Each structure stands twice: as C-alpha cells, then as structure tokens.
Coordinates of C-alpha atoms in Angstrom, one line a residue:
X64 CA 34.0 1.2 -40.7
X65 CA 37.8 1.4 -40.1
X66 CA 38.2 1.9 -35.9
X67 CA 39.3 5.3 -35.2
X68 CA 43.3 4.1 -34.0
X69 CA 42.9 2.7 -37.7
X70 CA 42.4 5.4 -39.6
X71 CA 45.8 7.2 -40.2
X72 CA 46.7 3.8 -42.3
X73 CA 46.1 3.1 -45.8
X74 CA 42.8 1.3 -46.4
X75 CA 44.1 -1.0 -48.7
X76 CA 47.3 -3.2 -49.5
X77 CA 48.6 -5.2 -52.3
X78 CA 50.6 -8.0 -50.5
X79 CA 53.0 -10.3 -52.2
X80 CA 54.7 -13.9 -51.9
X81 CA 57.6 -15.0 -53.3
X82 CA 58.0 -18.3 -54.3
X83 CA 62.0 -18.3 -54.1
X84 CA 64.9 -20.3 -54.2
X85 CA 68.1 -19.3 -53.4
X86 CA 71.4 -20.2 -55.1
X87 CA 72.5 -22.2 -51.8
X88 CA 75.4 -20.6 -50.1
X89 CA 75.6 -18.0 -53.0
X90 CA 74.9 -14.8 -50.7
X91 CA 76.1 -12.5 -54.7
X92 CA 73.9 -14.5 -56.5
X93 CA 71.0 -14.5 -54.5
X94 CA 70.6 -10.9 -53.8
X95 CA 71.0 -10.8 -57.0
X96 CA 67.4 -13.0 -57.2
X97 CA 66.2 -11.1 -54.4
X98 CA 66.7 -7.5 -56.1
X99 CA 65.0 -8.6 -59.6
X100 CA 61.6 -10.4 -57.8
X101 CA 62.0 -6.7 -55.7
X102 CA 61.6 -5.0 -59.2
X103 CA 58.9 -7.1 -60.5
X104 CA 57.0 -7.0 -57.3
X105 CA 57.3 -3.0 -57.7
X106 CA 56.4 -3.0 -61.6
X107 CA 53.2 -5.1 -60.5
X108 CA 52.0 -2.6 -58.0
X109 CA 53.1 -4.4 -54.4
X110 CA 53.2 -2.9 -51.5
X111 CA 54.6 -5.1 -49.2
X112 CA 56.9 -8.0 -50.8
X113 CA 57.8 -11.2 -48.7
X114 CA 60.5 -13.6 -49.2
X115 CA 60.8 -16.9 -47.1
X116 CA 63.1 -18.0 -44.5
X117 CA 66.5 -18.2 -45.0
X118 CA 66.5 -16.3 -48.9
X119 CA 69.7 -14.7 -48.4
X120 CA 71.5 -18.2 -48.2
X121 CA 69.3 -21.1 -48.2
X122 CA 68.3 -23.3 -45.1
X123 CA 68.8 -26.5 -45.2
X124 CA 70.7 -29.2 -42.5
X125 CA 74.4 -28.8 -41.6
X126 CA 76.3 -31.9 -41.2
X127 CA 79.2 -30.0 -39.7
X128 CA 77.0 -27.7 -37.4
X129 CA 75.8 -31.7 -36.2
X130 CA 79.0 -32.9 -35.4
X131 CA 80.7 -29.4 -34.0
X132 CA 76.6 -29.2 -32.1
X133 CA 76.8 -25.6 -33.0
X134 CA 77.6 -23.0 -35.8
X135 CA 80.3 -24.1 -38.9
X136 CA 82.4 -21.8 -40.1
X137 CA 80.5 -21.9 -43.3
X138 CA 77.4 -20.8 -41.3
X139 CA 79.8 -18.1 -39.3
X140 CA 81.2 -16.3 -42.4
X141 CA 77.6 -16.5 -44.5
X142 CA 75.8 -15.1 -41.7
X143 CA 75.7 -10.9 -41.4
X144 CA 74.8 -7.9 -38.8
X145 CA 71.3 -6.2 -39.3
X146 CA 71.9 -3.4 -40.6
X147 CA 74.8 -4.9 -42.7
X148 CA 75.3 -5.3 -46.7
X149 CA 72.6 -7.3 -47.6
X150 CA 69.7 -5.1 -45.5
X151 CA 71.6 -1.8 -46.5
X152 CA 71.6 -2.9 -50.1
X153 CA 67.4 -4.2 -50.1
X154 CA 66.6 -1.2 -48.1
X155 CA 68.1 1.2 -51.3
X156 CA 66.1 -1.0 -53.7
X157 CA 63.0 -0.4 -51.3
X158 CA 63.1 3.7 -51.1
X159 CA 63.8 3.6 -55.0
X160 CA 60.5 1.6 -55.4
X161 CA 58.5 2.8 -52.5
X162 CA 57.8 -1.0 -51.4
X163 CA 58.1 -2.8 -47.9
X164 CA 60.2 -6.0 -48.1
X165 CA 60.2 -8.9 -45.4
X166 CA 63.2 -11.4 -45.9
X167 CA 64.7 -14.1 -44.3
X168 CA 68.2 -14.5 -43.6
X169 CA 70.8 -15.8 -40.9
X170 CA 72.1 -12.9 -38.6
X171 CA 75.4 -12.2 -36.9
X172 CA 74.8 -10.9 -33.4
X173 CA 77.0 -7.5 -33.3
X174 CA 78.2 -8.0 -29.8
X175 CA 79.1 -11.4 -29.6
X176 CA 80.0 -12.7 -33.4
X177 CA 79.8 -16.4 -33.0
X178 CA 75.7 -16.1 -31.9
X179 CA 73.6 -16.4 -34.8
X180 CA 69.9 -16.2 -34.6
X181 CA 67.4 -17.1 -37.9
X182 CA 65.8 -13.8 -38.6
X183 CA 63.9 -12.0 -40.9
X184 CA 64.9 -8.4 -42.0
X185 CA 61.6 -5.8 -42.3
X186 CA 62.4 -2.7 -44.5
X187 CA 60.8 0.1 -46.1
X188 CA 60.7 3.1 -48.1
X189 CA 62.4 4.8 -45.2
X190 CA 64.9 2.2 -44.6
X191 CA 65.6 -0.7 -41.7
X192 CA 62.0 -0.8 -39.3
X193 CA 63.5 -3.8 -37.3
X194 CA 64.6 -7.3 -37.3
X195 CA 62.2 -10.4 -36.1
X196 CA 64.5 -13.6 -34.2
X197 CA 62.7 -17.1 -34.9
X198 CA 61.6 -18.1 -31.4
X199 CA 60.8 -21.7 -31.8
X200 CA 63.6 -23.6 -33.3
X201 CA 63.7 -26.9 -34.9
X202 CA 65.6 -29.8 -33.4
X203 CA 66.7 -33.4 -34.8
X204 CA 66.5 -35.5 -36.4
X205 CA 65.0 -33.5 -38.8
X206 CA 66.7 -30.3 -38.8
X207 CA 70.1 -28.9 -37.3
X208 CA 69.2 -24.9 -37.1
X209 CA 68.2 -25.4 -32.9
X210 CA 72.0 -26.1 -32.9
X211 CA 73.1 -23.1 -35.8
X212 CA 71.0 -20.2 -34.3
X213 CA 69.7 -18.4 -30.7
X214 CA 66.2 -18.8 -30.6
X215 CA 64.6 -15.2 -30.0
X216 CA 63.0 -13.1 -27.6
X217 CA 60.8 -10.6 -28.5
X218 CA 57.5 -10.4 -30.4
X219 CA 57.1 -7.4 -31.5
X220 CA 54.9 -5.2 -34.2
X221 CA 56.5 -3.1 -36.8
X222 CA 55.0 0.2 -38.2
X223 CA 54.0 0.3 -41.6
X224 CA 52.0 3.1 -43.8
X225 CA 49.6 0.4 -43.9
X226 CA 49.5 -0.1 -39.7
X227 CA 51.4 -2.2 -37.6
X228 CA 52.7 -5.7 -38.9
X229 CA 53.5 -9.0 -37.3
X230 CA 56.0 -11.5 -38.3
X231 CA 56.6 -14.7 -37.6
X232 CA 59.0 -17.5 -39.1
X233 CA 58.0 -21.1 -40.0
X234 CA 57.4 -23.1 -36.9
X235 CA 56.4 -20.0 -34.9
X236 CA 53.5 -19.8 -36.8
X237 CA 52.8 -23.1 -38.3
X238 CA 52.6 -25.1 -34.8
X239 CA 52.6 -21.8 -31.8
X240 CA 49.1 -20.1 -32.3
X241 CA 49.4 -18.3 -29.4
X242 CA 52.3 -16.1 -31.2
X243 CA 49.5 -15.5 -33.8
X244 CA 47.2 -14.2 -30.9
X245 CA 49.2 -12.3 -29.0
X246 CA 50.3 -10.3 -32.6
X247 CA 46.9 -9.3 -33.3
X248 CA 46.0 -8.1 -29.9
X249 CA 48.5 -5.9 -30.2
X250 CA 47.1 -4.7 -33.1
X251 CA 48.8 -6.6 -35.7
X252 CA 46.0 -6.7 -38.8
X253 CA 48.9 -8.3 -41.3
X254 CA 51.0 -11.2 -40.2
X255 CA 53.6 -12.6 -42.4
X256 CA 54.8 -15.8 -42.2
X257 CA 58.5 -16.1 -44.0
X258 CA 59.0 -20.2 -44.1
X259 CA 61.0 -23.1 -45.1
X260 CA 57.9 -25.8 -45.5
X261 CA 59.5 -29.0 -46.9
X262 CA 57.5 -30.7 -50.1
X263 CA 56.0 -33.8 -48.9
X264 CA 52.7 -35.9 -48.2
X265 CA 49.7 -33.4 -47.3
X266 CA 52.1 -30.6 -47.1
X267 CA 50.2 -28.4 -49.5
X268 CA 47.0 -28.8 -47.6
X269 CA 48.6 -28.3 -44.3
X270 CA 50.2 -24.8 -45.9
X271 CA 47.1 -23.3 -47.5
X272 CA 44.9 -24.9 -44.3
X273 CA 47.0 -23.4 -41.5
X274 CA 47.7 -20.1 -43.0
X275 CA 43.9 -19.8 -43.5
X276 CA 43.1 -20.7 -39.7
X277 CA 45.9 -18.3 -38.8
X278 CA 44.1 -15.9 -40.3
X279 CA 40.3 -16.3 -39.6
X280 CA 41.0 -17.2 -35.6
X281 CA 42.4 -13.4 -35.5
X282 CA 40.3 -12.0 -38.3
X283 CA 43.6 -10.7 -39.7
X284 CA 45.5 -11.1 -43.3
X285 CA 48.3 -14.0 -43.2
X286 CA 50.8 -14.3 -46.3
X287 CA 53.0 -17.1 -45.9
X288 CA 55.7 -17.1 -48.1
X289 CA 58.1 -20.1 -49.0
X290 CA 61.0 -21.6 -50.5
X291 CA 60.6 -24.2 -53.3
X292 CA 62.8 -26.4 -54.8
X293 CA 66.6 -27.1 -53.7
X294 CA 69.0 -29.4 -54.1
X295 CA 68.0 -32.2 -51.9
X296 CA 65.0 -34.6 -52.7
X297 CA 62.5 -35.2 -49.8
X298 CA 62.2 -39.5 -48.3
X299 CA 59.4 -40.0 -46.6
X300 CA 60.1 -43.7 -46.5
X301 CA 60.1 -46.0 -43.4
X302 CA 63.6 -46.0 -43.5
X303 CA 64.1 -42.4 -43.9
X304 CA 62.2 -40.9 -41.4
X305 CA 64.5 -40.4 -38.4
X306 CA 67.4 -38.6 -41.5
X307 CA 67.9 -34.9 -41.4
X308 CA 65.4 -33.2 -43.8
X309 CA 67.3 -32.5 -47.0
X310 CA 66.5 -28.8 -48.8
X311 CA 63.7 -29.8 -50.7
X312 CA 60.8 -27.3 -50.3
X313 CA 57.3 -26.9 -51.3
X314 CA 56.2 -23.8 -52.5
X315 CA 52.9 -22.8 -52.9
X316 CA 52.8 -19.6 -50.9
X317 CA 49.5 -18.6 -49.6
X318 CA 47.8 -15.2 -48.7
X319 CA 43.9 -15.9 -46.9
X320 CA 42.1 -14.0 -44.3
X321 CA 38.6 -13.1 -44.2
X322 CA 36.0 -11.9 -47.0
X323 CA 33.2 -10.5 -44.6
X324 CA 30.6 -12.6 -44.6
X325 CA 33.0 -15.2 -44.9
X326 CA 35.1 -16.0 -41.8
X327 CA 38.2 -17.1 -44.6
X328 CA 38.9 -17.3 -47.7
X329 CA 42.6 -17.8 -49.8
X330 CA 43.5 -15.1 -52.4
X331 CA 46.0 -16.1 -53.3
X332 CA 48.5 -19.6 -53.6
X333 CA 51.8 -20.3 -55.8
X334 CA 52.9 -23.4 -57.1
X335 CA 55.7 -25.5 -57.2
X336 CA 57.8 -23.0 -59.1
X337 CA 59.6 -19.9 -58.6
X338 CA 57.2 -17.1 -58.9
X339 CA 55.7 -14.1 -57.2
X340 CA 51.5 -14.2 -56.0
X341 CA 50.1 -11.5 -54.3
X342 CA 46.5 -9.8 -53.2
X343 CA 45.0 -6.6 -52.7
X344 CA 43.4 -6.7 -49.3
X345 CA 41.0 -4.4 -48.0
X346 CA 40.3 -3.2 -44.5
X347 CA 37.5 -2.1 -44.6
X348 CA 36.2 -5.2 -45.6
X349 CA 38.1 -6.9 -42.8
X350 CA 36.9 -4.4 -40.3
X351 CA 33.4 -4.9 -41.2
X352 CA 34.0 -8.0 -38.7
X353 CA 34.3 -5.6 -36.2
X354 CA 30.6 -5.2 -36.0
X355 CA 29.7 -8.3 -35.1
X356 CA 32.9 -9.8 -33.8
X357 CA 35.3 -7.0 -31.9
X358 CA 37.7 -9.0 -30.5
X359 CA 40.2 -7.4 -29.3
X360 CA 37.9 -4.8 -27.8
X361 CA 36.1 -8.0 -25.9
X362 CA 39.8 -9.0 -24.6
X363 CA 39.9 -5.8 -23.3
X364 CA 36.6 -5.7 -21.6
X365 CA 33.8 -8.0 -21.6
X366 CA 36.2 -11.2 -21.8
X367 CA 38.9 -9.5 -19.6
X368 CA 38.6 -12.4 -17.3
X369 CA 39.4 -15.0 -20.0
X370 CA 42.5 -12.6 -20.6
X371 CA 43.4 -12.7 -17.3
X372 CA 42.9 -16.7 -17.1
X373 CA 45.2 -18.0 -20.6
X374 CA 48.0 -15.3 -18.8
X375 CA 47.6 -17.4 -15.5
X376 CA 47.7 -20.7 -17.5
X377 CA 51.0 -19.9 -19.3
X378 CA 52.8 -18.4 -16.6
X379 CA 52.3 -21.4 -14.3
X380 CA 53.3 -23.8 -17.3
X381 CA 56.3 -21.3 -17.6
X382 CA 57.4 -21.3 -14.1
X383 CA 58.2 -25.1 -13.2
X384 CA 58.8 -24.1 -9.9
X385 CA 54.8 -23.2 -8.9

C-alpha cells in the first residue's frame, strides 16, 4: 500500500538511461544528440529521461585549466546560465513530449561569470524545476574539474508528477552514501545518478554493484546514467597511473532497486554503445517494503536516537575546532 503523503503521485514510472556521447566541445551538435535520444525516449513511452554528466559538452581533463589551476577560456565560453539556451531549448522539447529530462552540463554562475559549477539541469513538462551543483569534486592526478568548477551546496529534492526526485552526479553518489541517505529521508523514492564512469578494470561491476546498493540500502529506484566512448583511450598501466584520466568512458547505464521480496534487483543495464535502456518501476511494489521495513518512519521515531547520533558524528568531523 502506497503511504498516504504518497498518494497524489503516479504509481508507476518508466525511467530511462542514456548511454551518450557527446560530440566534445560541440555544444550545436550535441543538443542536436540530446534532442533526438529526447524523441526516441518519448516515442518509447519514458517518463523521465536521464543523460550523464557533462552531455552538453563532454568532460574530460583540461590541460590549460591545469596549468592556469582554474577555468580556460574554452571552459569559460562553453559553459552557460541555468535557465539559458540549452535548458530553454530541452525544456520546449520536454512540454511538446510530456517527459522529464535530467542532464548534465557545465554552468555559468549569473552573478559572478568566471564561477562555474558541474551541474545537472532537471526539466519538465512545465519547464525548468531546478538545477543540482556536484558537491564532491574530483582532484589530480586523475581529473582537473576540482580546479574547472565550484563544488555545490545544497541537496535538495525536486517535484515530479511522479513524487519528489534526488540527484546526484558521479562521485557524489558513487563514493558519499550518506548523500544517498539523506535524499531518501527526505522523501526522495527516485535517485538519479548522471555520471562520467571511466571504462577500465572491474568498472562494469563496480557500476551495476554500486548503483544496486544505492538502491536497496534506501529501498529506493537508482538509474545511473553514463557516458561511453570519447576520444581518449584509458592506461591502466604501471606507468600510467598517476596521468590525467583521458575521456574514455564506460557505459553500461544501470537502473536497480528493489523487487519486494527481493531486497535488489537490476532492470535494466546498457552496454558499451550509444543507446537508451530504461524500466517501468512500480511503487507499489516498492512500498510493499514498507510493511516490514519503514525506514524512514523508524528515523523518525523508534531509531530517533541513531538519527540524533550519525548528526552528532558528522558535525563534530565537520567542525575541526571541537
């Protein structure tokens, strides 16, 4: 049975992930990309269509952003405001085809121009719901975007026809489960993971694995959706281990949650080509977990202590001063 603050939403959605790669630095060309997969996704009966991190551009290193140790102007003049061209123009393709669409994309802070953060753009029938910042930003060797962007600083939920939504990008969600946590106990049932997962050893497993536990540790959906291909070509060598990642991606974009009795279970998972997988999730089916396993109620109640305790833990490991 759907909980009664539940059951304004639709009971059922049809997620989708793209498997996408942009044409690298080739904003035209790409929402070009972007529009047909937001067709397709449409013609195929999605509801709520995510792209990965960085679609609108590509993500990849930045030798000049290493050397100036912050934004190039190639970085400057590709980046945009949200709401600006690229959302305005998704958001028109989304009330034509009645369809939510998450995508990544570098944005231009309107007040202060040269302050870029990695976001991802949420939009719906009914236009712009709200921008999500990346808050945990990669460093080197590997990768140059803690030098490109602002890391953010707000988690919040957005409101969909289908409930509220979380979002997280990449390393928020693959290595900071607490993000994951705090989403769902604020009602999140959906979170959507927009990433830039390089290809290499174990990777797959690590995608479909993590996106899974995501899921089943909040008894929520998770859809991760990533890039694939590019025009680097991963080294995992000895030798190459310490070298800035180059854009080579994995793919295989994921959608798993639970399948009451079953605590997880994947619906979904791409390849290692450009395509579009989705799901039709129930939840119903998900709440039926509610019965047995209410968790956020117990947060709220009969493990208010524990609540109490993780907020005491954090906030003295995020004061260094007590």
């Amino acid at each position: 049975m759907i909980p009664v603050e539940y059951q304004a939403y639709e009971p059922v959605v049809t997620v989708g992930c793209v498997n996408f790669s942009p044409i690298w630095g080739d904003k035209k060309r790409t929402l070009a990309k972007i529009e047909a997969n937001i067709l397709e996704g449409a013609d195929q009966g999605i509801d709520i269509l995510v792209f990965p991190e960085g679609s609108l551009t590509g993500a990849s290193g930045c030798d000049a952003c290493r050397a100036e140790q912050g934004p190039c102007d190639t970085h400057l003049e590709l980046a945009e405001t949200i709401p600006g061209p690229a959302t305005e123009h998704v958001a028109g393709l989304a009330a034509d085809h009645d369809v939510y669409v998450v995508f990544g994309m570098p944005e231009r802070d309107t007040a202060h121009p040269r302050v870029l953060y990695n976001a991802a753009a949420v939009i719906g029938p009914e236009g712009l719901i709200g921008t999500y910042r990346k808050i945990h930003l990669g460093t080197l060797p590997w990768v140059t975007e803690g030098l490109v962007f602002r890391p953010g600083d707000q988690l919040p939920v957005f409101p969909t026809r289908f409930g509220p939504i979380g979002v997280q990008i990449c390393y928020d969600f693959w290595f900071n489960p607490e993000l994951s946590r705090i989403l769902a106990l604020k009602g999140a049932r959906l979170i959507l993971n927009p990433c830039g997962t390089f290809a290499g050893p174990g990777k797959r497993e690590y995608m479909v694995q993590t996106t899974s536990v995501r899921a089943q540790e909040n008894l929520v959906y998770a859809a991760s959706a990533n890039l694939v291909g590019g025009p680097g070509h991963e080294d995992y060598s000895a030798s190459a281990l310490d070298e800035v990642r180059p854009a080579s991606y994995l793919g295989h974009s994921v959608i798993a949650g639970p399948a009451f009795p079953r605590f997880s279970q994947v619906y979904a998972e791409g390849g290692d080509n450009e395509e579009i997988v989705s799901a039709t999730l129930s939840f119903e089916r998900l709440h039926r977990w509610q019965t047995v396993f209410p968790m956020r109620d117990w947060r709220r109640s009969r493990q208010l202590s524990a609540s109490r305790l993780i907020a005491e833990e954090l906030g003295r490991l995020a004061d260094p001063t007590d």
